[in-house]
Coordinates of C-alpha atoms in Angstrom, one line a residue:
Chain C
X1 CA 3.3 14.5 3.4
X2 CA 2.2 13.0 0.1
X3 CA -0.7 10.4 0.0
X4 CA 1.6 7.5 -1.0
X5 CA 3.9 8.2 1.9
X6 CA 0.9 8.2 4.3
X7 CA -0.3 5.0 2.8
X8 CA 3.1 3.3 3.1
X9 CA 3.6 4.5 6.7
X10 CA 0.1 3.8 8.0
X11 CA 0.1 0.3 6.4
X12 CA 3.5 -0.3 7.9
X13 CA 2.1 0.5 11.4
X14 CA -0.8 -1.9 10.9
X15 CA 1.8 -4.6 10.1
X16 CA 3.7 -3.6 13.2
X17 CA 0.6 -4.1 15.4
X18 CA -0.2 -7.4 13.6
X19 CA 3.4 -8.6 14.2
X20 CA 3.2 -7.7 17.9
X21 CA -0.1 -9.6 18.2
X22 CA 1.5 -12.6 16.5
X23 CA 4.5 -12.3 18.9
X24 CA 2.1 -12.5 21.8
X25 CA 0.2 -15.5 20.3
X26 CA 3.5 -17.3 19.6
X27 CA 4.5 -17.1 23.3
X28 CA 1.0 -17.4 24.7
X29 CA 0.3 -20.6 22.7
X30 CA 1.5 -22.8 25.5
X31 CA -0.1 -20.7 28.3
X32 CA -3.6 -20.4 26.8
X33 CA -3.8 -23.7 24.8
X34 CA -4.1 -21.9 21.5
X35 CA -4.3 -23.9 18.2
X36 CA -1.1 -25.7 17.1
X37 CA -1.0 -24.1 13.6
X38 CA -0.1 -20.8 15.3
X39 CA 3.5 -22.2 15.5
X40 CA 3.6 -21.8 11.7
X41 CA 3.4 -18.1 12.1
X42 CA 6.9 -17.7 13.4
X43 CA 8.5 -16.8 10.0
X44 CA 5.4 -14.6 9.4
X45 CA 6.2 -12.7 12.6
X46 CA 9.8 -11.8 11.5
X47 CA 8.6 -11.1 7.9
X48 CA 5.9 -8.6 9.1
X49 CA 8.5 -6.8 11.3
X50 CA 11.3 -6.6 8.7
X51 CA 9.4 -6.3 5.4
X52 CA 5.8 -5.2 6.4
X53 CA 7.0 -2.6 8.9
X54 CA 10.7 -1.5 8.6
X55 CA 11.1 -1.9 4.9
X56 CA 7.7 -0.4 4.1
X57 CA 8.3 2.5 6.5
X58 CA 11.6 3.2 4.7
X59 CA 9.9 3.1 1.3
X60 CA 7.3 5.6 2.5
X61 CA 9.9 8.0 3.9
X62 CA 12.1 7.6 0.9
X63 CA 9.2 8.6 -1.4
X64 CA 8.8 11.7 0.6
X65 CA 12.3 12.8 1.5
X66 CA 14.8 11.8 -1.2
X67 CA 15.9 14.6 -3.5
X68 CA 13.5 15.4 -6.4
X69 CA 14.0 13.4 -9.6
X70 CA 12.9 16.4 -11.8
X71 CA 10.7 19.4 -11.2
X72 CA 8.0 17.7 -13.4
X73 CA 8.3 14.3 -11.8
X74 CA 9.5 15.0 -8.3
X75 CA 9.0 11.4 -7.0
X76 CA 10.2 9.7 -10.2
X77 CA 7.7 7.4 -11.9
X78 CA 4.5 7.4 -9.9
X79 CA 3.0 4.4 -11.7
X80 CA 6.0 2.3 -10.6
X81 CA 5.6 3.7 -7.0
X82 CA 2.0 2.6 -6.9
X83 CA 2.8 -0.8 -8.3
X84 CA 5.5 -1.1 -5.6
X85 CA 3.0 -0.4 -2.9
X86 CA 0.4 -2.9 -4.1
X87 CA 2.9 -5.6 -5.0
X88 CA 4.6 -5.3 -1.7
X89 CA 1.4 -5.5 0.3
X90 CA -0.4 -8.2 -1.7
X91 CA 2.8 -10.2 -1.5
X92 CA 3.1 -9.8 2.3
X93 CA -0.6 -10.6 2.9
X94 CA -0.4 -13.6 0.7
X95 CA 2.5 -14.9 2.7
X96 CA 0.6 -14.2 6.0
X97 CA -2.3 -16.4 4.7
X98 CA -0.4 -19.1 2.9
X99 CA 2.3 -19.9 5.4
X100 CA 0.2 -21.3 8.2
X101 CA -2.3 -23.0 5.8
X102 CA 0.6 -24.7 4.0
X103 CA 1.6 -26.3 7.3
X104 CA -2.0 -27.3 8.1
X105 CA -3.0 -28.7 4.7
X106 CA -0.8 -30.2 1.9
X107 CA -2.8 -28.7 -0.9
X108 CA -0.5 -27.3 -3.6
X109 CA -2.5 -24.1 -3.8
X110 CA -0.8 -22.8 -0.6
X111 CA 2.6 -23.6 -2.0
X112 CA 1.9 -21.7 -5.2
X113 CA 0.5 -18.8 -3.2
X114 CA 3.8 -18.6 -1.3
X115 CA 5.7 -18.7 -4.6
X116 CA 3.6 -16.0 -6.1
X117 CA 4.0 -13.9 -2.9
X118 CA 7.8 -14.2 -3.3
X119 CA 7.7 -13.0 -6.9
X120 CA 5.4 -10.1 -6.0
X121 CA 7.6 -8.9 -3.2
X122 CA 10.7 -9.2 -5.3
X123 CA 9.1 -7.1 -8.1
X124 CA 8.1 -4.5 -5.5
X125 CA 11.7 -4.3 -4.4
X126 CA 13.0 -3.9 -7.9
X127 CA 10.4 -1.1 -8.5
X128 CA 11.4 0.7 -5.4
X129 CA 15.2 0.5 -6.2
X130 CA 14.5 1.7 -9.8
X131 CA 12.7 4.8 -8.6
X132 CA 14.8 5.6 -5.5
X133 CA 18.1 5.0 -7.2
X134 CA 17.4 7.8 -9.7
X135 CA 16.7 10.2 -6.8
X136 CA 19.9 9.5 -4.8
X137 CA 21.8 12.5 -6.1
X138 CA 23.5 15.7 -5.0
X139 CA 20.3 17.9 -5.2
Chain I
X1 CA 22.7 14.7 -0.5
X2 CA 26.5 14.4 0.2
X3 CA 28.7 12.0 -1.7
X4 CA 29.2 9.6 1.2
X5 CA 25.4 9.4 1.9
X6 CA 24.9 8.6 -1.8
X7 CA 27.5 5.8 -1.5
X8 CA 25.9 4.4 1.6
X9 CA 22.3 4.5 0.1
X10 CA 23.3 3.1 -3.3
X11 CA 25.1 0.2 -1.6
X12 CA 22.0 -0.3 0.7
X13 CA 19.9 -0.6 -2.5
X14 CA 22.4 -3.0 -4.1
X15 CA 22.2 -5.2 -0.9
X16 CA 18.4 -4.9 -0.9
X17 CA 18.2 -6.3 -4.4
X18 CA 20.4 -9.3 -3.6
X19 CA 18.8 -9.8 -0.2
X20 CA 15.3 -9.8 -1.8
X21 CA 16.5 -12.1 -4.6
X22 CA 17.8 -14.7 -2.2
X23 CA 14.8 -14.2 0.1
X24 CA 12.4 -14.5 -2.9
X25 CA 14.2 -17.7 -4.0
X26 CA 13.9 -19.1 -0.4
X27 CA 10.2 -18.3 -0.2
X28 CA 9.5 -19.6 -3.6
X29 CA 11.3 -22.8 -2.7
X30 CA 9.3 -23.1 0.5
X31 CA 6.1 -23.1 -1.6
X32 CA 7.3 -24.9 -4.7
X33 CA 10.5 -26.9 -3.8
X34 CA 13.4 -26.3 -6.2
X35 CA 16.5 -27.8 -4.5
X36 CA 17.4 -28.4 -0.9
X37 CA 20.6 -26.4 -1.4
X38 CA 18.4 -23.3 -1.5
X39 CA 18.4 -23.2 2.4
X40 CA 22.1 -22.4 2.3
X41 CA 21.1 -18.9 1.2
X42 CA 19.4 -18.1 4.5
X43 CA 22.4 -16.7 6.4
X44 CA 23.3 -14.4 3.4
X45 CA 19.7 -13.3 3.0
X46 CA 19.4 -12.3 6.7
X47 CA 22.8 -10.5 6.8
X48 CA 22.0 -8.6 3.6
X49 CA 18.5 -7.5 4.7
X50 CA 19.2 -6.7 8.3
X51 CA 22.7 -5.0 8.1
X52 CA 23.4 -4.5 4.4
X53 CA 20.1 -2.9 3.7
X54 CA 18.3 -1.6 6.8
X55 CA 21.3 -0.5 8.9
X56 CA 23.2 0.8 6.0
X57 CA 20.3 2.9 4.7
X58 CA 19.7 4.4 8.1
X59 CA 23.5 5.3 8.5
X60 CA 23.5 6.9 5.0
X61 CA 20.5 9.0 5.7
X62 CA 21.8 9.9 9.2
X63 CA 25.0 11.2 7.7
X64 CA 22.9 13.4 5.4
X65 CA 20.3 14.9 7.8
X66 CA 22.0 15.1 11.3
X67 CA 22.9 18.7 12.3
X68 CA 26.1 20.1 10.8
X69 CA 28.8 22.4 12.1
X70 CA 27.9 25.4 10.1
X71 CA 28.5 24.0 6.6
X72 CA 30.9 21.2 7.5
X73 CA 30.1 17.7 8.5
X74 CA 33.4 17.5 10.5
X75 CA 36.1 14.9 9.9
X76 CA 34.4 12.4 7.7
X77 CA 37.2 9.8 7.7
X78 CA 35.7 7.5 10.3
X79 CA 32.3 7.4 8.5
X80 CA 34.2 6.7 5.2
X81 CA 36.1 3.8 6.8
X82 CA 32.9 2.6 8.4
X83 CA 31.3 2.2 4.9
X84 CA 34.1 -0.1 3.8
X85 CA 34.1 -2.1 7.0
X86 CA 30.4 -2.5 7.0
X87 CA 30.2 -3.9 3.5
X88 CA 33.2 -6.1 3.8
X89 CA 31.7 -7.4 7.1
X90 CA 28.2 -8.0 5.6
X91 CA 29.4 -10.0 2.6
X92 CA 32.1 -11.9 4.6
X93 CA 29.7 -12.9 7.4
X94 CA 26.9 -13.7 4.9
X95 CA 29.0 -15.7 2.6
X96 CA 30.7 -17.5 5.5
X97 CA 27.3 -18.7 6.7
X98 CA 26.1 -19.7 3.2
X99 CA 29.3 -21.5 2.1
X100 CA 29.7 -23.2 5.5
X101 CA 33.1 -21.6 6.0
X102 CA 35.0 -22.0 9.3
X103 CA 33.6 -20.0 12.2
X104 CA 36.7 -17.8 12.2
X105 CA 35.7 -16.3 8.8
X106 CA 32.2 -15.6 10.2
X107 CA 33.8 -14.0 13.2
X108 CA 36.0 -11.7 11.0
X109 CA 32.8 -10.6 9.2
X110 CA 31.1 -9.8 12.4
X111 CA 34.1 -8.0 13.9
X112 CA 34.3 -5.9 10.7
X113 CA 30.6 -4.9 11.2
X114 CA 31.3 -4.1 14.8
X115 CA 34.3 -1.9 13.7
X116 CA 32.0 -0.1 11.3
X117 CA 29.4 0.5 14.0
X118 CA 32.0 1.8 16.4
X119 CA 33.5 4.1 13.9
X120 CA 30.2 5.5 12.7
X121 CA 28.9 6.1 16.2
X122 CA 32.2 7.8 17.2
X123 CA 31.9 10.0 14.2
X124 CA 28.1 10.9 14.4
X125 CA 28.0 11.3 18.2
X126 CA 29.2 15.0 18.0
X127 CA 26.5 15.8 15.4
X128 CA 23.7 14.9 17.7
X129 CA 23.6 18.4 19.2
X130 CA 21.5 21.4 19.8
X131 CA 21.3 24.0 17.0
X132 CA 24.0 26.6 16.9
X133 CA 26.6 24.6 18.8
X134 CA 29.9 23.1 17.7
X135 CA 31.2 19.6 18.4
X136 CA 30.2 18.0 21.7
X137 CA 27.6 20.7 22.2
X138 CA 30.1 23.6 22.8
X139 CA 28.5 27.1 22.2
X140 CA 29.9 28.9 19.2
X141 CA 31.6 32.1 20.2

């Protein structure tokens, strides 16, 4: 299993665990009198599950299993793959931080962090599709 | 990778690009407001990411890697029809939510997705089998 696949998959599992913790906190908020800002994590919970875990797991397995692009470049353009990994994860982390803070404080910084996180995740998706599209072929 | 898998996976990528674009616009708007109309994109974003991308990618890869009957993948017609039903369903249901269309249109989209799911499962069921067996696990003679 190539290093980038391992990174994608292990990072995705970390997000899965984080999402499950947040899931517990969201429900446990009323039982354990946890801070009110935790309610702002509801979109983060779904985002971690769908993008942080499922989508990232698919990216990692696709890097490993899709037919080779060429003998010299089996995975396609590795620079773009690495950029995809970093853009996706920085984007997801920035959302995890900015989303609850944006609710707790009106400072524009959090809004701009969210906007930047959106752009980074979009670029990661474009990078993935660019590389993976080339490898979806007969053999 | 067989032709039908390529079709499923390419379409999944197409839906991923649109799903991410609409999701990106929504998230950007959450941080830096653009127009309140942006929230209308939410149903289409969810439909594209959940069914159009994730489900479709899994079905496409499943069609490729599940065990075959010697060199054949059996009668592929149900899986081929499922592809069309799935994508018609995704875009009909997604656009119905986004454009505030009558509930009947949304229902047509969801029924189309259900039809796709049923056809694909019906097709793929016989390929989930031990090695060296035919359809429904019958031993090859």
